[in-house]
mmCIF file of C-alpha atoms and ligand atoms in Angstrom:
data_model
loop_
_atom_site.group_PDB
_atom_site.id
_atom_site.type_symbol
_atom_site.label_atom_id
_atom_site.label_comp_id
_atom_site.label_asym_id
_atom_site.label_seq_id
_atom_site.Cartn_x
_atom_site.Cartn_y
_atom_site.Cartn_z
ATOM 1 C CA MET W 18 147.274 109.619 45.373
ATOM 2 C CA HIS W 19 145.716 112.528 47.228
ATOM 3 C CA ASP W 20 142.773 110.911 47.427
ATOM 4 C CA ARG W 21 143.689 107.482 48.271
ATOM 5 C CA ARG W 22 145.244 108.610 51.000
ATOM 6 C CA ARG W 23 142.103 111.019 52.437
ATOM 7 C CA THR W 24 139.916 107.678 51.982
ATOM 8 C CA LEU W 25 142.358 106.164 54.627
ATOM 9 C CA VAL W 26 141.646 108.871 57.361
ATOM 10 C CA SER W 27 138.458 109.515 58.703
ATOM 11 C CA SER W 28 137.705 113.175 60.089
ATOM 12 C CA ALA W 29 136.770 111.698 63.404
ATOM 13 C CA ASP W 30 140.343 111.053 63.794
ATOM 14 C CA PHE W 31 141.396 114.890 63.497
ATOM 15 C CA PRO W 32 143.946 115.683 64.896
ATOM 16 C CA ALA W 33 146.051 113.358 63.343
ATOM 17 C CA PHE W 34 149.499 112.701 62.514
ATOM 18 C CA VAL W 35 149.088 110.476 59.245
ATOM 19 C CA TYR W 36 152.767 108.902 58.198
ATOM 20 C CA ASP W 37 153.070 107.147 55.151
ATOM 21 C CA LEU W 38 155.613 104.326 55.740
ATOM 22 C CA GLU W 39 155.414 103.202 51.913
ATOM 23 C CA ASP W 40 156.657 106.828 51.566
ATOM 24 C CA LEU W 41 159.253 106.307 54.024
ATOM 25 C CA ASP W 42 160.645 103.099 52.539
ATOM 26 C CA THR W 43 160.788 104.575 48.895
ATOM 27 C CA HIS W 44 162.990 107.437 50.465
ATOM 28 C CA ILE W 45 165.079 105.474 52.676
ATOM 29 C CA ARG W 46 165.469 103.258 49.965
ATOM 30 C CA GLU W 47 167.172 105.719 47.786
ATOM 31 C CA VAL W 48 169.576 107.182 50.497
ATOM 32 C CA ARG W 49 170.729 103.918 51.207
ATOM 33 C CA SER W 50 171.935 103.508 47.920
ATOM 34 C CA ALA W 51 173.371 106.599 47.015
ATOM 35 C CA LEU W 52 175.347 105.932 50.484
ATOM 36 C CA GLY W 53 177.221 102.759 49.228
ATOM 37 C CA ASP W 54 180.006 101.833 51.574
ATOM 38 C CA ILE W 55 178.944 104.842 53.888
ATOM 39 C CA GLU W 56 177.289 103.582 57.061
ATOM 40 C CA LEU W 57 174.186 105.040 57.661
ATOM 41 C CA TYR W 58 173.006 105.764 61.452
ATOM 42 C CA TYR W 59 169.218 106.981 62.122
ATOM 43 C CA ALA W 60 168.904 109.769 64.313
ATOM 44 C CA VAL W 61 166.415 108.598 66.945
ATOM 45 C CA LYS W 62 165.459 111.584 68.095
ATOM 46 C CA ALA W 63 163.891 113.223 65.236
ATOM 47 C CA ASN W 64 161.248 110.878 65.379
ATOM 48 C CA PRO W 65 160.899 107.562 67.619
ATOM 49 C CA ASP W 66 157.768 106.450 66.472
ATOM 50 C CA PRO W 67 158.133 101.999 66.435
ATOM 51 C CA GLU W 68 156.176 102.241 63.212
ATOM 52 C CA LEU W 69 158.870 104.545 61.276
ATOM 53 C CA LEU W 70 161.572 102.879 63.058
ATOM 54 C CA ARG W 71 160.335 98.995 61.783
ATOM 55 C CA VAL W 72 160.730 100.500 58.197
ATOM 56 C CA LEU W 73 164.184 102.266 58.931
ATOM 57 C CA VAL W 74 165.968 99.542 60.420
ATOM 58 C CA ARG W 75 165.774 97.496 57.122
ATOM 59 C CA TYR W 76 167.739 100.026 55.641
ATOM 60 C CA VAL W 77 170.130 101.417 57.999
ATOM 61 C CA ASP W 78 173.149 99.963 59.905
ATOM 62 C CA GLY W 79 172.316 101.252 63.264
ATOM 63 C CA LEU W 80 170.375 103.817 65.159
ATOM 64 C CA GLU W 81 171.784 107.072 67.053
ATOM 65 C CA VAL W 82 170.497 107.654 70.411
ATOM 66 C CA ALA W 83 170.818 110.357 72.900
ATOM 67 C CA SER W 84 169.378 109.272 76.079
ATOM 68 C CA GLY W 85 169.083 106.204 78.495
ATOM 69 C CA GLY W 86 165.273 106.333 77.606
ATOM 70 C CA GLU W 87 166.328 106.342 73.738
ATOM 71 C CA VAL W 88 168.441 103.643 74.591
ATOM 72 C CA ALA W 89 165.899 101.338 76.489
ATOM 73 C CA HIS W 90 163.004 102.233 73.511
ATOM 74 C CA VAL W 91 165.135 101.061 70.708
ATOM 75 C CA ARG W 92 166.651 97.734 72.803
ATOM 76 C CA ASP W 93 162.941 97.218 73.248
ATOM 77 C CA LEU W 94 161.930 97.300 69.911
ATOM 78 C CA PHE W 95 165.384 95.942 68.430
ATOM 79 C CA PRO W 96 167.040 93.924 70.670
ATOM 80 C CA ASN W 97 170.499 93.313 68.242
ATOM 81 C CA ALA W 98 170.148 96.996 66.774
ATOM 82 C CA ARG W 99 173.490 98.412 66.750
ATOM 83 C CA ILE W 100 173.336 101.661 68.913
ATOM 84 C CA ALA W 101 175.724 104.727 68.736
ATOM 85 C CA PHE W 102 175.097 106.506 72.564
ATOM 86 C CA GLY W 103 175.924 110.057 72.299
ATOM 87 C CA GLY W 104 174.354 113.448 73.961
ATOM 88 C CA PRO W 105 176.033 115.979 76.483
ATOM 89 C CA GLY W 106 175.070 115.552 80.285
ATOM 90 C CA LYS W 107 174.936 111.695 80.311
ATOM 91 C CA THR W 108 174.258 110.764 83.924
ATOM 92 C CA ASP W 109 175.996 107.774 85.950
ATOM 93 C CA SER W 110 173.198 105.627 85.119
ATOM 94 C CA GLU W 111 173.361 106.556 81.289
ATOM 95 C CA LEU W 112 177.013 106.041 81.350
ATOM 96 C CA ALA W 113 176.907 102.743 82.977
ATOM 97 C CA LEU W 114 174.621 101.535 79.846
ATOM 98 C CA ALA W 115 178.209 101.806 77.940
ATOM 99 C CA PRO W 116 179.136 98.453 77.463
ATOM 100 C CA THR W 117 175.439 97.608 76.100
ATOM 101 C CA VAL W 118 175.512 99.654 73.202
ATOM 102 C CA TYR W 119 177.861 99.683 69.711
ATOM 103 C CA ARG W 120 179.240 102.914 70.246
ATOM 104 C CA LEU W 121 179.880 105.837 73.028
ATOM 105 C CA HIS W 122 180.221 109.014 71.965
ATOM 106 C CA VAL W 123 182.456 110.515 74.526
ATOM 107 C CA GLU W 124 181.600 114.476 75.006
ATOM 108 C CA SER W 125 183.881 115.443 77.481
ATOM 109 C CA PRO W 126 187.533 114.499 79.650
ATOM 110 C CA ASN W 127 185.494 113.992 82.656
ATOM 111 C CA GLU W 128 182.935 111.320 80.788
ATOM 112 C CA ILE W 129 186.428 109.531 80.293
ATOM 113 C CA ARG W 130 187.280 110.124 83.985
ATOM 114 C CA ARG W 131 183.819 108.842 85.239
ATOM 115 C CA LEU W 132 183.988 105.622 82.569
ATOM 116 C CA ILE W 133 187.782 104.703 83.767
ATOM 117 C CA ALA W 134 186.255 105.678 87.958
ATOM 118 C CA ALA W 135 183.549 103.401 87.373
ATOM 119 C CA GLY W 136 185.949 100.527 85.739
ATOM 120 C CA SER W 137 183.479 100.549 82.652
ATOM 121 C CA ASP W 138 183.989 98.792 79.492
ATOM 122 C CA ALA W 139 183.060 100.666 76.002
ATOM 123 C CA ASP W 140 183.823 101.346 72.667
ATOM 124 C CA ILE W 141 183.887 105.243 72.027
ATOM 125 C CA LEU W 142 184.279 107.674 69.749
ATOM 126 C CA LEU W 143 185.429 111.073 71.048
ATOM 127 C CA ARG W 144 182.943 114.140 69.673
ATOM 128 C CA VAL W 145 184.939 117.131 68.618
ATOM 129 C CA ASN W 146 183.857 120.185 67.888
ATOM 130 C CA LEU W 147 186.255 121.586 64.909
ATOM 131 C CA ASP W 148 186.703 125.534 64.692
ATOM 132 C CA ILE W 149 185.963 125.389 60.974
ATOM 133 C CA PRO W 150 183.620 127.974 59.677
ATOM 134 C CA ILE W 151 180.159 126.656 58.727
ATOM 135 C CA PRO W 152 178.364 129.232 56.346
ATOM 136 C CA GLY W 153 174.440 128.850 56.136
ATOM 137 C CA ALA W 154 173.756 126.417 58.967
ATOM 138 C CA SER W 155 170.505 126.704 60.385
ATOM 139 C CA LEU W 156 171.738 125.284 64.118
ATOM 140 C CA ALA W 157 175.429 125.084 64.413
ATOM 141 C CA MET W 158 176.233 122.584 67.182
ATOM 142 C CA GLY W 159 180.564 123.570 66.459
ATOM 143 C CA GLY W 160 182.755 125.646 64.645
ATOM 144 C CA GLY W 161 182.661 127.821 68.043
ATOM 145 C CA ALA W 162 181.747 127.859 71.744
ATOM 146 C CA THR W 163 179.068 125.788 72.029
ATOM 147 C CA PRO W 164 178.289 122.492 74.819
ATOM 148 C CA PHE W 165 178.732 119.880 72.397
ATOM 149 C CA GLY W 166 181.786 117.309 72.128
ATOM 150 C CA MET W 167 185.448 118.838 72.758
ATOM 151 C CA ASP W 168 187.520 121.300 71.143
ATOM 152 C CA PRO W 169 190.894 119.443 69.869
ATOM 153 C CA ALA W 170 192.374 120.398 73.431
ATOM 154 C CA GLY W 171 189.547 118.383 74.840
ATOM 155 C CA VAL W 172 190.420 115.615 72.885
ATOM 156 C CA ALA W 173 194.153 115.659 73.410
ATOM 157 C CA GLU W 174 193.064 115.596 77.337
ATOM 158 C CA CYS W 175 191.080 112.585 76.680
ATOM 159 C CA LEU W 176 193.728 110.698 74.234
ATOM 160 C CA ASP W 177 196.023 111.094 77.848
ATOM 161 C CA LEU W 178 193.793 110.371 79.748
ATOM 162 C CA LEU W 179 192.889 106.638 78.016
ATOM 163 C CA THR W 180 196.529 105.796 78.051
ATOM 164 C CA GLY W 181 196.674 102.425 79.857
ATOM 165 C CA HIS W 182 193.047 101.764 80.126
ATOM 166 C CA GLU W 183 192.176 98.944 77.951
ATOM 167 C CA SER W 184 188.649 98.336 78.118
ATOM 168 C CA LEU W 185 188.019 101.471 77.310
ATOM 169 C CA ARG W 186 188.708 101.003 73.355
ATOM 170 C CA LEU W 187 188.947 104.291 71.215
ATOM 171 C CA ARG W 188 187.416 103.397 68.142
ATOM 172 C CA GLY W 189 187.416 106.807 66.078
ATOM 173 C CA ILE W 190 186.240 110.149 66.246
ATOM 174 C CA HIS W 191 182.612 111.994 66.080
ATOM 175 C CA ALA W 192 181.742 115.203 64.775
ATOM 176 C CA HIS W 193 178.156 116.579 64.220
ATOM 177 C CA LEU W 194 178.722 120.466 63.771
ATOM 178 C CA ALA W 195 175.639 121.395 62.003
ATOM 179 C CA SER W 196 172.088 121.576 60.907
ATOM 180 C CA GLY W 197 170.691 122.864 57.711
ATOM 181 C CA LEU W 198 173.755 122.160 55.110
ATOM 182 C CA GLY W 199 173.586 121.291 51.394
ATOM 183 C CA ALA W 200 175.409 118.170 50.047
ATOM 184 C CA GLU W 201 178.416 120.281 48.704
ATOM 185 C CA GLN W 202 178.726 122.337 52.034
ATOM 186 C CA MET W 203 178.268 118.845 53.931
ATOM 187 C CA LEU W 204 181.477 117.552 51.817
ATOM 188 C CA ASP W 205 183.427 120.505 53.135
ATOM 189 C CA VAL W 206 182.740 119.665 56.621
ATOM 190 C CA ALA W 207 183.246 115.990 56.443
ATOM 191 C CA SER W 208 186.637 117.088 54.539
ATOM 192 C CA ALA W 209 187.725 118.858 57.713
ATOM 193 C CA VAL W 210 186.748 116.461 59.970
ATOM 194 C CA LEU W 211 188.049 113.527 58.066
ATOM 195 C CA ASP W 212 191.493 115.465 57.787
ATOM 196 C CA TYR W 213 191.579 116.031 61.789
ATOM 197 C CA ALA W 214 190.766 112.327 62.162
ATOM 198 C CA ARG W 215 193.841 111.288 60.044
ATOM 199 C CA SER W 216 195.818 113.583 62.141
ATOM 200 C CA LEU W 217 195.352 111.334 64.962
ATOM 201 C CA GLY W 218 195.716 108.150 63.200
ATOM 202 C CA MET W 219 191.989 107.152 63.368
ATOM 203 C CA THR W 220 190.241 105.463 60.683
ATOM 204 C CA GLU W 221 186.514 105.665 61.820
ATOM 205 C CA ILE W 222 185.092 108.705 61.424
ATOM 206 C CA ASN W 223 181.395 109.341 62.636
ATOM 207 C CA ILE W 224 180.253 113.224 60.547
ATOM 208 C CA GLY W 225 176.721 113.427 62.252
ATOM 209 C CA GLY W 226 173.520 114.505 60.436
ATOM 210 C CA GLY W 227 172.251 117.415 59.681
ATOM 211 C CA MET W 228 171.243 117.303 56.044
ATOM 212 C CA ALA W 229 168.977 120.438 54.798
ATOM 213 C CA VAL W 230 165.668 120.229 54.923
ATOM 214 C CA ASP W 231 163.896 123.086 53.364
ATOM 215 C CA TYR W 232 160.247 123.653 54.554
ATOM 216 C CA SER W 233 159.789 126.265 52.236
ATOM 217 C CA ASP W 234 159.651 123.957 48.944
ATOM 218 C CA PRO W 235 158.909 119.987 50.360
ATOM 219 C CA SER W 236 159.920 118.726 46.856
ATOM 220 C CA ARG W 237 163.419 120.494 46.875
ATOM 221 C CA ARG W 238 165.569 117.552 48.632
ATOM 222 C CA PHE W 239 169.117 116.831 49.888
ATOM 223 C CA ASP W 240 171.393 116.015 47.438
ATOM 224 C CA TRP W 241 171.957 112.464 48.470
ATOM 225 C CA LYS W 242 173.665 111.286 45.195
ATOM 226 C CA THR W 243 176.323 114.091 45.317
ATOM 227 C CA TYR W 244 176.945 113.640 48.902
ATOM 228 C CA GLY W 245 177.213 109.511 48.480
ATOM 229 C CA ALA W 246 179.737 110.002 45.406
ATOM 230 C CA GLY W 247 181.461 112.563 47.363
ATOM 231 C CA LEU W 248 181.905 111.023 50.542
ATOM 232 C CA ALA W 249 183.039 107.905 48.595
ATOM 233 C CA ALA W 250 185.675 110.027 46.814
ATOM 234 C CA LEU W 251 187.111 111.152 50.019
ATOM 235 C CA ARG W 252 187.196 107.876 51.881
ATOM 236 C CA ARG W 253 190.800 106.241 52.202
ATOM 237 C CA PRO W 254 190.663 102.000 52.138
ATOM 238 C CA GLY W 255 190.645 101.114 55.620
ATOM 239 C CA GLU W 256 188.198 103.872 56.584
ATOM 240 C CA THR W 257 184.860 103.351 58.282
ATOM 241 C CA ILE W 258 183.053 106.441 57.417
ATOM 242 C CA ARG W 259 179.462 107.090 58.936
ATOM 243 C CA ILE W 260 176.534 109.368 59.077
ATOM 244 C CA GLU W 261 173.505 109.733 61.449
ATOM 245 C CA PRO W 262 170.657 112.079 59.612
ATOM 246 C CA GLY W 263 167.822 112.607 61.755
ATOM 247 C CA ARG W 264 165.260 114.823 60.035
ATOM 248 C CA SER W 265 166.197 114.706 56.622
ATOM 249 C CA LEU W 266 164.871 111.168 56.727
ATOM 250 C CA THR W 267 161.603 110.919 58.507
ATOM 251 C CA VAL W 268 160.486 114.465 57.751
ATOM 252 C CA TYR W 269 158.714 114.085 54.516
ATOM 253 C CA CYS W 270 156.518 110.747 55.568
ATOM 254 C CA GLY W 271 154.076 112.460 58.150
ATOM 255 C CA ARG W 272 151.230 114.974 57.371
ATOM 256 C CA TYR W 273 149.582 116.624 60.405
ATOM 257 C CA VAL W 274 145.824 116.799 59.141
ATOM 258 C CA THR W 275 143.113 118.566 61.134
ATOM 259 C CA GLN W 276 140.132 120.500 60.375
ATOM 260 C CA VAL W 277 139.047 124.535 60.590
ATOM 261 C CA ILE W 278 136.800 125.384 63.681
ATOM 262 C CA ASP W 279 136.838 129.228 63.225
ATOM 263 C CA VAL W 280 137.321 132.079 60.643
ATOM 264 C CA LYS W 281 137.048 135.407 61.386
ATOM 265 C CA ARG W 282 138.554 138.487 60.456
ATOM 266 C CA VAL W 283 140.414 140.806 63.066
ATOM 267 C CA HIS W 284 141.418 144.374 62.453
ATOM 268 C CA GLY W 285 141.486 143.303 58.863
ATOM 269 C CA GLU W 286 143.292 140.198 59.248
ATOM 270 C CA LEU W 287 141.812 136.694 57.703
ATOM 271 C CA PHE W 288 142.121 133.792 60.499
ATOM 272 C CA ALA W 289 141.270 130.199 60.678
ATOM 273 C CA ILE W 290 141.887 128.363 64.082
ATOM 274 C CA VAL W 291 142.333 124.763 63.936
ATOM 275 C CA ALA W 292 141.907 122.318 66.331
ATOM 276 C CA GLY W 293 145.435 121.276 67.761
ATOM 277 C CA GLY W 294 147.977 123.464 67.045
ATOM 278 C CA THR W 295 151.824 124.223 67.979
ATOM 279 C CA HIS W 296 151.278 121.631 71.213
ATOM 280 C CA HIS W 297 150.918 118.530 68.894
ATOM 281 C CA ILE W 298 153.408 120.058 65.989
ATOM 282 C CA ARG W 299 155.790 122.814 67.552
ATOM 283 C CA THR W 300 157.956 122.424 64.503
ATOM 284 C CA PRO W 301 156.789 125.601 62.697
ATOM 285 C CA ALA W 302 157.304 127.790 66.150
ATOM 286 C CA THR W 303 160.114 126.337 67.185
ATOM 287 C CA LYS W 304 162.107 127.333 63.281
ATOM 288 C CA GLY W 305 160.016 130.360 63.108
ATOM 289 C CA HIS W 306 158.407 128.979 59.967
ATOM 290 C CA ASP W 307 155.239 128.475 58.008
ATOM 291 C CA GLN W 308 154.783 124.753 57.916
ATOM 292 C CA PRO W 309 154.061 123.371 54.520
ATOM 293 C CA MET W 310 150.584 122.680 53.250
ATOM 294 C CA MET W 311 148.431 120.692 51.021
ATOM 295 C CA ILE W 312 146.958 123.608 48.933
ATOM 296 C CA GLY W 313 143.551 123.799 47.983
ATOM 297 C CA GLN W 314 141.253 126.399 46.071
ATOM 298 C CA PRO W 315 142.773 129.752 46.333
ATOM 299 C CA GLY W 316 141.434 132.462 48.122
ATOM 300 C CA GLU W 317 142.189 135.532 50.318
ATOM 301 C CA PRO W 318 145.648 135.123 52.607
ATOM 302 C CA VAL W 319 144.252 133.209 55.850
ATOM 303 C CA THR W 320 146.528 132.916 58.917
ATOM 304 C CA ILE W 321 146.292 129.709 60.417
ATOM 305 C CA VAL W 322 146.553 129.428 64.132
ATOM 306 C CA GLY W 323 145.784 126.392 66.636
ATOM 307 C CA GLN W 324 143.716 126.646 69.824
ATOM 308 C CA LEU W 325 146.053 127.781 72.366
ATOM 309 C CA CYS W 326 145.965 131.115 74.038
ATOM 310 C CA THR W 327 149.268 132.278 72.638
ATOM 311 C CA PRO W 328 150.462 134.258 69.189
ATOM 312 C CA LYS W 329 153.144 131.704 69.066
ATOM 313 C CA ASP W 330 150.501 129.212 68.124
ATOM 314 C CA THR W 331 150.605 129.948 64.416
ATOM 315 C CA LEU W 332 150.714 127.074 62.208
ATOM 316 C CA ALA W 333 151.049 129.324 58.635
ATOM 317 C CA ARG W 334 150.900 132.705 58.012
ATOM 318 C CA ARG W 335 148.687 134.515 54.735
ATOM 319 C CA VAL W 336 148.530 131.144 53.053
ATOM 320 C CA PRO W 337 146.617 132.184 49.976
ATOM 321 C CA ILE W 338 143.834 129.519 50.262
ATOM 322 C CA ALA W 339 140.377 129.411 50.586
ATOM 323 C CA LEU W 340 139.240 128.335 53.862
ATOM 324 C CA GLU W 341 135.753 127.509 55.561
ATOM 325 C CA VAL W 342 134.987 126.122 59.300
ATOM 326 C CA GLY W 343 134.914 122.461 58.566
ATOM 327 C CA ASP W 344 137.549 122.465 55.927
ATOM 328 C CA THR W 345 140.195 119.782 56.240
ATOM 329 C CA VAL W 346 143.965 121.311 56.750
ATOM 330 C CA GLU W 347 146.833 119.174 55.800
ATOM 331 C CA PHE W 348 150.372 119.958 56.956
ATOM 332 C CA LEU W 349 153.046 118.652 55.024
ATOM 333 C CA MET W 350 156.831 117.593 56.384
ATOM 334 C CA ALA W 351 155.090 116.808 59.732
ATOM 335 C CA GLY W 352 157.542 113.622 60.444
ATOM 336 C CA ALA W 353 160.469 114.754 62.285
ATOM 337 C CA TYR W 354 160.676 117.206 65.162
ATOM 338 C CA ALA W 355 157.181 117.492 65.849
ATOM 339 C CA TRP W 356 155.143 115.577 67.914
ATOM 340 C CA ASN W 357 157.951 114.354 69.969
ATOM 341 C CA ILE W 358 159.316 117.541 70.468
ATOM 342 C CA SER W 359 155.970 119.242 71.398
ATOM 343 C CA HIS W 360 154.283 120.582 74.935
ATOM 344 C CA HIS W 361 151.684 118.143 74.630
ATOM 345 C CA ASP W 362 150.206 119.159 78.400
ATOM 346 C CA PHE W 363 149.683 122.888 77.905
ATOM 347 C CA LEU W 364 146.346 123.510 78.006
ATOM 348 C CA MET W 365 145.118 120.061 78.724
ATOM 349 C CA HIS W 366 143.621 119.629 74.810
ATOM 350 C CA PRO W 367 143.114 116.011 73.589
ATOM 351 C CA LYS W 368 146.074 114.203 72.156
ATOM 352 C CA PRO W 369 146.134 113.608 68.222
ATOM 353 C CA ALA W 370 145.434 110.515 66.470
ATOM 354 C CA PHE W 371 148.307 108.390 65.107
ATOM 355 C CA ARG W 372 147.621 106.671 61.252
ATOM 356 C CA TYR W 373 149.974 104.730 59.440
ATOM 357 C CA VAL W 374 149.201 104.722 55.860
ATOM 358 C CA ASN W 375 150.872 101.711 53.542
ATOM 359 C CA LYS W 376 151.299 99.950 56.809
ATOM 360 C CA ASP W 377 151.553 96.232 55.211
ATOM 361 C CA LEU W 378 153.925 96.861 52.611
HETATM 362 C C1 LIG J 402 170.157 115.840 66.565
HETATM 363 C C2 LIG J 402 171.404 114.676 66.034
HETATM 364 C C3 LIG J 402 171.331 114.422 64.516
HETATM 365 C C4 LIG J 402 170.617 114.277 63.964
HETATM 366 O O1 LIG J 402 170.215 115.791 63.476
HETATM 367 P P1 LIG J 402 169.102 115.896 61.779
HETATM 368 O O2 LIG J 402 169.494 117.262 61.779
HETATM 369 O O3 LIG J 402 167.775 115.690 62.607
HETATM 370 O O4 LIG J 402 169.933 115.110 60.733
HETATM 371 C C5 LIG J 402 172.671 113.676 64.668
HETATM 372 N N1 LIG J 402 173.640 113.633 65.461
HETATM 373 C C6 LIG J 402 173.759 114.540 66.820
HETATM 374 C C7 LIG J 402 174.964 114.057 67.565
HETATM 375 C C8 LIG J 402 172.657 115.431 66.896
HETATM 376 O O5 LIG J 402 172.144 115.605 67.931
#
């Protein structure tokens, strides 16, 4: 398998993002089948690459987007896709897209006031930030004071504002409280969100994304079977439960492949400098982890850095592998929040190539 992949990308392309569309297809199919009746949306901001989206839309019920730019991107590719549009700080022109999307996730009472003032027509979910403990989260969007969504008092204010405005159809509740949680913890959060939604008489509940991704072990994946079965057990007749994961769907299908330009020892520590760096794959810098790699010959621990003039341009620290100038280096788990969150123009190095393996499934 490893060799097959190698032959499909030439070193002239390095640095390159290589996406294995068959890997993605297999993974999303497993996720879909674990979820049964639970609606699955993909959070486009994790990776909006059209080739990946084309695979994903065969399995998902819709796409979750977080800007007018993402709405346009998705509409352009898939005119009939169901879109859920959320995100804090929507501009007037973004709110004006409300009638064109399947669901608008409202983040504040002022958004309701602006929709009313504009005479808008929309199907909305109110995004709630519940004050519940979220132990072990890698990023918390809820469970305390954050700019995401509203506390229950804000939701109550929205409910008052909506009275008498029939063209703003309240469909339910949205919550995306944390990321980095395992299946059991995600189910605890889901249960709290469902209780809250039921207390308001709501039957459509989007419980967000944030399923854990473990960069220290690419083989340890979120337990979709437990999660799917747990959600099925929580769901009551007549309820629509929706989730919107991003990272956990696309992260595994992408690799960032590059080549060693220089190797040197500085004050005793061994460094390998590769073509490209965190201006292509900012994930290790932003998450503070070592990007997992395909491990070759064992060797003296080497710190792998990119071409930028900053110590933050570190891809992986003290990896025990033998590296020489010209060697190929393959970083794994580069399919989400990698290229599209990176500061491409810093230092004006060339852009990476994008290669798609197993494109014609
Ligand atoms: C980013 C985001 C997601 C996806 O989160 P992942 O950690 O990539 O699964 C889902 N919903 C909302 C509202 C988000 O902001």
